[in-house]
């Protein structure tokens, strides 16, 4: 390599290095300093960002997934009835790429024993080009929050410019979104056995594979959980996820097949005609899940962690 | 980053998306550079077909069919020419044109023609005979069809020999930076350069990347931000009147310019990386003193195409020349000139309007410019006489300024109709603008209730100012990129960081913004 080329490459490296440094600096300024709307955080991220405000290394279980996750799994029930400390880091419409980066963020402050991935997220996928555009943006957002919060330039405060650290507000429900609304599901049985499969899209498996790998690397046990949702689930999806879970050697607990064990009453336990569970349904699911975790993962309140609630 | 959003309306492959800028373009560049010179054009062709497939899926068969068609028709014409069989040559030419234009009309205008045919039927109280099913439109069909027709025209007029290499024709017609929004290339200009397989040089790479980011800044900072205001007013135009509608039309004109010229920068930058100099589509159009001059500076390749392949052939046609001679013979030279101009300009502007899409408002848009240009031709003798009488006034800067502002006003009115969902909305908005005009709306905060706040207007103003400055320097014949390149390193990098950071911070993307697809990609 001649000298000119070396100088040129060096200059390119310095140019982009400075740009990355500037982006990082800009990110420190632009990132919200708390998980509130006033601080500039997007509403969708506020409950899950509460995990960053939890005492360090205090959580045993982290739940990832879309709105099914934060509607069906209640950390308060898990703690009160089983002594399991947990947090739901689900977001409405969370994609696999978002779950992956959410976990990376959580692992900077927590050392969970179990990560639960709610499986409705696997079928939250649009056409692949849009998904890849989204994935690139979410990756940029993770490394440079200015990409997400750039629009805050209009409302930056002195504290932002000072680069103050994140002082999150703890979420009383630990990411769970309680709802007392009742709108019954009247569609009847929805898990009709079939051999057909709804395969997962490549953009989903690409990021889920990374998530599986990350859990393995950190010694975290990963569990796929399907919470009851007649509007979004059927046996084809069950088969699709079972197939993927078997290939990746990840246990899969599909509660859609456990209506009787859970004692789900669709007249009372759904808030929107079978799309999401309400608090009554969530209590049943969380109770069952607590038993399952205790039985299979040995989680109790005696794990030696600080009491989170 | 500009590029995408979490909303369900996120973009698919397009020049401003992350998929293109972060994955597709770098991948093609890498493969292109790694391939040997002989294989590089094939990498570009493969990349172009992949790009087209990403945007339009199986409809990629349409441009492929057009490639095969013009390849065969070109050779057919040449063979007939060698045998001096003019009838065969003409037959081949007409057949080629008929198929190309037939497919364009069928795909793009089929449902429009059917819907209007049904209307006529209904006038006679008859059952409408046509079913109106909007057809899936292959992306860029209006662009590649004009290129294909241009190629056949050039072979017909013997400006170029027929191409034997079908791959070369394929790349000419489907080259990925041009396929969505043009520019409309001529085979004689780009056909061979595309196939040379020049290596990607350092100079070309940096210049191309710079131009891409400049285009991205225009689109992301100005066009996509203005879209909020334009969308608000056009989405509920009954609620607005006067200055607000005028402002929306102005903003749309700026949005369209920033978006289209920004996209052309991205296109030219992409081409530049591969050492391909694509024709420019804009030449500071808002410095035009007259409407015809505006159209020589705006969407240049479309105007030039219509001039070369429609206006001249019609002007030179025996019928029109005979008509002109007959009128001139009666001592009506001025009228003959006007009549001949009208005869040649009418089909040009009819097609120009319709080229943008099957809508009456586009047709009106074409006829609007036809009338304006005809008026300017008709008024020319009086203007010349006036200039001769007051030579000082004619050359004065203020007079030039007045002419430029007059052109802006005429262009903005045209764009008001152009953006409207239909002719009815365009007329309604125009009338409402005139009737409800109150200057007080300029300062009573009406303009701040359209989705943009003061800071948004400041950002837009700064970026428009930067584009204006670059335009002034370009107009004076200075190469801005070269001049920036000569600046001391801290200043030079400061400019580059300014643009990059401007896009990241002030770009209208992410939460709170609706991703805006490329406007001309729909034409």
PDB file of C-alpha atoms in Angstrom, chain A residues 104-237:
ATOM      1  CA  UNK A 104     -28.807  -5.464  25.529  1.00  0.00           C
ATOM      2  CA  UNK A 105     -29.865  -2.280  27.295  1.00  0.00           C
ATOM      3  CA  UNK A 106     -31.301  -4.222  30.256  1.00  0.00           C
ATOM      4  CA  UNK A 107     -28.154  -6.317  30.589  1.00  0.00           C
ATOM      5  CA  UNK A 108     -26.156  -3.168  31.223  1.00  0.00           C
ATOM      6  CA  UNK A 109     -27.896  -2.849  34.610  1.00  0.00           C
ATOM      7  CA  UNK A 110     -29.347  -6.291  35.406  1.00  0.00           C
ATOM      8  CA  UNK A 111     -28.223  -9.901  35.501  1.00  0.00           C
ATOM      9  CA  UNK A 112     -31.492 -11.813  35.038  1.00  0.00           C
ATOM     10  CA  UNK A 113     -31.627 -15.583  35.318  1.00  0.00           C
ATOM     11  CA  UNK A 114     -34.488 -15.983  32.907  1.00  0.00           C
ATOM     12  CA  UNK A 115     -35.592 -13.982  29.870  1.00  0.00           C
ATOM     13  CA  UNK A 116     -39.121 -14.560  28.650  1.00  0.00           C
ATOM     14  CA  UNK A 117     -39.901 -13.723  25.056  1.00  0.00           C
ATOM     15  CA  UNK A 118     -43.627 -13.395  24.367  1.00  0.00           C
ATOM     16  CA  UNK A 119     -44.187 -15.088  21.039  1.00  0.00           C
ATOM     17  CA  UNK A 120     -46.829 -12.860  19.464  1.00  0.00           C
ATOM     18  CA  UNK A 121     -43.871 -10.673  18.543  1.00  0.00           C
ATOM     19  CA  UNK A 122     -42.768 -13.315  16.032  1.00  0.00           C
ATOM     20  CA  UNK A 123     -45.708 -12.488  13.819  1.00  0.00           C
ATOM     21  CA  UNK A 124     -45.353  -8.746  14.064  1.00  0.00           C
ATOM     22  CA  UNK A 125     -43.633  -8.430  10.772  1.00  0.00           C
ATOM     23  CA  UNK A 126     -44.362  -6.488   7.644  1.00  0.00           C
ATOM     24  CA  UNK A 127     -42.794  -6.937   4.265  1.00  0.00           C
ATOM     25  CA  UNK A 128     -39.033  -7.504   4.470  1.00  0.00           C
ATOM     26  CA  UNK A 129     -37.806  -4.210   3.018  1.00  0.00           C
ATOM     27  CA  UNK A 130     -39.728  -2.174   5.564  1.00  0.00           C
ATOM     28  CA  UNK A 131     -38.509  -4.486   8.311  1.00  0.00           C
ATOM     29  CA  UNK A 132     -34.884  -4.014   7.255  1.00  0.00           C
ATOM     30  CA  UNK A 133     -35.277  -0.256   7.119  1.00  0.00           C
ATOM     31  CA  UNK A 134     -36.697  -0.458  10.623  1.00  0.00           C
ATOM     32  CA  UNK A 135     -33.922  -2.759  11.822  1.00  0.00           C
ATOM     33  CA  UNK A 136     -31.216  -0.394  10.557  1.00  0.00           C
ATOM     34  CA  UNK A 137     -32.922   2.528  12.252  1.00  0.00           C
ATOM     35  CA  UNK A 138     -33.348   0.662  15.533  1.00  0.00           C
ATOM     36  CA  UNK A 139     -29.678  -0.315  15.452  1.00  0.00           C
ATOM     37  CA  UNK A 140     -28.728   3.328  14.893  1.00  0.00           C
ATOM     38  CA  UNK A 141     -31.076   4.320  17.723  1.00  0.00           C
ATOM     39  CA  UNK A 142     -29.391   1.903  20.120  1.00  0.00           C
ATOM     40  CA  UNK A 143     -25.880   3.162  19.462  1.00  0.00           C
ATOM     41  CA  UNK A 144     -26.818   6.809  18.887  1.00  0.00           C
ATOM     42  CA  UNK A 145     -30.007   7.831  20.718  1.00  0.00           C
ATOM     43  CA  UNK A 146     -29.871  11.166  18.882  1.00  0.00           C
ATOM     44  CA  UNK A 147     -31.410   9.297  15.957  1.00  0.00           C
ATOM     45  CA  UNK A 148     -34.500   8.654  18.063  1.00  0.00           C
ATOM     46  CA  UNK A 149     -34.583  11.887  20.006  1.00  0.00           C
ATOM     47  CA  UNK A 150     -33.231  14.334  17.399  1.00  0.00           C
ATOM     48  CA  UNK A 151     -36.498  16.207  17.416  1.00  0.00           C
ATOM     49  CA  UNK A 152     -35.865  17.286  21.008  1.00  0.00           C
ATOM     50  CA  UNK A 153     -33.573  20.056  19.727  1.00  0.00           C
ATOM     51  CA  UNK A 154     -36.515  22.411  20.075  1.00  0.00           C
ATOM     52  CA  UNK A 155     -36.964  21.692  23.772  1.00  0.00           C
ATOM     53  CA  UNK A 156     -33.479  21.095  25.149  1.00  0.00           C
ATOM     54  CA  UNK A 157     -32.931  22.313  28.690  1.00  0.00           C
ATOM     55  CA  UNK A 158     -29.841  23.362  30.613  1.00  0.00           C
ATOM     56  CA  UNK A 159     -29.764  19.898  32.178  1.00  0.00           C
ATOM     57  CA  UNK A 160     -29.686  18.300  28.733  1.00  0.00           C
ATOM     58  CA  UNK A 161     -26.750  20.440  27.661  1.00  0.00           C
ATOM     59  CA  UNK A 162     -24.972  19.612  30.898  1.00  0.00           C
ATOM     60  CA  UNK A 163     -25.305  15.978  29.878  1.00  0.00           C
ATOM     61  CA  UNK A 164     -26.933  14.898  33.142  1.00  0.00           C
ATOM     62  CA  UNK A 165     -27.267  11.174  33.727  1.00  0.00           C
ATOM     63  CA  UNK A 166     -30.506   9.235  33.373  1.00  0.00           C
ATOM     64  CA  UNK A 167     -32.645   9.419  36.490  1.00  0.00           C
ATOM     65  CA  UNK A 168     -35.479   7.088  35.698  1.00  0.00           C
ATOM     66  CA  UNK A 169     -38.747   6.805  37.541  1.00  0.00           C
ATOM     67  CA  UNK A 170     -39.541   3.357  38.828  1.00  0.00           C
ATOM     68  CA  UNK A 171     -42.725   1.963  37.411  1.00  0.00           C
ATOM     69  CA  UNK A 172     -45.162   0.848  40.109  1.00  0.00           C
ATOM     70  CA  UNK A 173     -46.398  -2.042  37.947  1.00  0.00           C
ATOM     71  CA  UNK A 174     -42.926  -2.983  36.691  1.00  0.00           C
ATOM     72  CA  UNK A 175     -43.869  -2.525  33.061  1.00  0.00           C
ATOM     73  CA  UNK A 176     -47.253  -4.245  33.328  1.00  0.00           C
ATOM     74  CA  UNK A 177     -50.201  -2.237  31.984  1.00  0.00           C
ATOM     75  CA  UNK A 178     -53.247  -3.039  34.136  1.00  0.00           C
ATOM     76  CA  UNK A 179     -56.704  -2.776  32.647  1.00  0.00           C
ATOM     77  CA  UNK A 180     -60.032  -3.421  34.310  1.00  0.00           C
ATOM     78  CA  UNK A 181     -61.966  -3.205  31.034  1.00  0.00           C
ATOM     79  CA  UNK A 182     -64.033  -6.226  30.108  1.00  0.00           C
ATOM     80  CA  UNK A 183     -64.973  -6.959  26.507  1.00  0.00           C
ATOM     81  CA  UNK A 184     -65.613 -10.688  26.148  1.00  0.00           C
ATOM     82  CA  UNK A 185     -64.247 -12.905  23.406  1.00  0.00           C
ATOM     83  CA  UNK A 186     -67.074 -14.876  21.858  1.00  0.00           C
ATOM     84  CA  UNK A 187     -65.313 -16.647  19.040  1.00  0.00           C
ATOM     85  CA  UNK A 188     -65.146 -20.070  20.666  1.00  0.00           C
ATOM     86  CA  UNK A 189     -62.210 -22.493  20.539  1.00  0.00           C
ATOM     87  CA  UNK A 190     -59.356 -21.172  18.457  1.00  0.00           C
ATOM     88  CA  UNK A 191     -56.655 -23.772  18.927  1.00  0.00           C
ATOM     89  CA  UNK A 192     -57.864 -26.325  16.433  1.00  0.00           C
ATOM     90  CA  UNK A 193     -55.160 -28.923  15.937  1.00  0.00           C
ATOM     91  CA  UNK A 194     -53.470 -28.968  12.547  1.00  0.00           C
ATOM     92  CA  UNK A 195     -50.153 -30.001  11.043  1.00  0.00           C
ATOM     93  CA  UNK A 196     -49.858 -26.742   9.124  1.00  0.00           C
ATOM     94  CA  UNK A 197     -47.239 -24.220  10.100  1.00  0.00           C
ATOM     95  CA  UNK A 198     -46.956 -20.479   9.795  1.00  0.00           C
ATOM     96  CA  UNK A 199     -43.238 -20.060   9.368  1.00  0.00           C
ATOM     97  CA  UNK A 200     -41.376 -17.153  10.904  1.00  0.00           C
ATOM     98  CA  UNK A 201     -40.028 -14.539   8.518  1.00  0.00           C
ATOM     99  CA  UNK A 202     -36.317 -14.203   7.932  1.00  0.00           C
ATOM    100  CA  UNK A 203     -36.197 -10.702   9.420  1.00  0.00           C
ATOM    101  CA  UNK A 204     -37.678 -12.117  12.664  1.00  0.00           C
ATOM    102  CA  UNK A 205     -35.439 -15.160  12.948  1.00  0.00           C
ATOM    103  CA  UNK A 206     -32.331 -13.077  12.129  1.00  0.00           C
ATOM    104  CA  UNK A 207     -32.789 -10.945  15.250  1.00  0.00           C
ATOM    105  CA  UNK A 208     -34.224 -13.706  17.435  1.00  0.00           C
ATOM    106  CA  UNK A 209     -31.165 -15.819  16.656  1.00  0.00           C
ATOM    107  CA  UNK A 210     -29.031 -12.963  17.944  1.00  0.00           C
ATOM    108  CA  UNK A 211     -31.150 -12.737  21.045  1.00  0.00           C
ATOM    109  CA  UNK A 212     -30.813 -16.495  21.647  1.00  0.00           C
ATOM    110  CA  UNK A 213     -27.061 -16.177  21.167  1.00  0.00           C
ATOM    111  CA  UNK A 214     -26.838 -13.242  23.562  1.00  0.00           C
ATOM    112  CA  UNK A 215     -28.693 -15.173  26.270  1.00  0.00           C
ATOM    113  CA  UNK A 216     -26.415 -18.171  25.799  1.00  0.00           C
ATOM    114  CA  UNK A 217     -23.322 -15.992  25.984  1.00  0.00           C
ATOM    115  CA  UNK A 218     -24.504 -14.410  29.224  1.00  0.00           C
ATOM    116  CA  UNK A 219     -25.666 -17.698  30.734  1.00  0.00           C
ATOM    117  CA  UNK A 220     -29.311 -16.612  30.773  1.00  0.00           C
ATOM    118  CA  UNK A 221     -32.084 -19.133  30.299  1.00  0.00           C
ATOM    119  CA  UNK A 222     -34.435 -18.109  27.537  1.00  0.00           C
ATOM    120  CA  UNK A 223     -38.073 -19.133  27.505  1.00  0.00           C
ATOM    121  CA  UNK A 224     -40.622 -18.533  24.774  1.00  0.00           C
ATOM    122  CA  UNK A 225     -44.079 -17.895  26.199  1.00  0.00           C
ATOM    123  CA  UNK A 226     -47.288 -17.545  24.244  1.00  0.00           C
ATOM    124  CA  UNK A 227     -49.932 -15.801  26.346  1.00  0.00           C
ATOM    125  CA  UNK A 228     -53.611 -16.432  25.533  1.00  0.00           C
ATOM    126  CA  UNK A 229     -54.780 -14.269  22.644  1.00  0.00           C
ATOM    127  CA  UNK A 230     -57.486 -15.817  20.476  1.00  0.00           C
ATOM    128  CA  UNK A 231     -57.480 -12.875  18.119  1.00  0.00           C
ATOM    129  CA  UNK A 232     -53.808 -13.276  17.212  1.00  0.00           C
ATOM    130  CA  UNK A 233     -53.060 -16.935  17.697  1.00  0.00           C
ATOM    131  CA  UNK A 234     -53.903 -20.288  16.196  1.00  0.00           C
ATOM    132  CA  UNK A 235     -52.414 -23.727  15.878  1.00  0.00           C
ATOM    133  CA  UNK A 236     -50.468 -22.850  12.745  1.00  0.00           C
ATOM    134  CA  UNK A 237     -48.596 -20.224  14.688  1.00  0.00           C
TER     135      UNK A 237
END
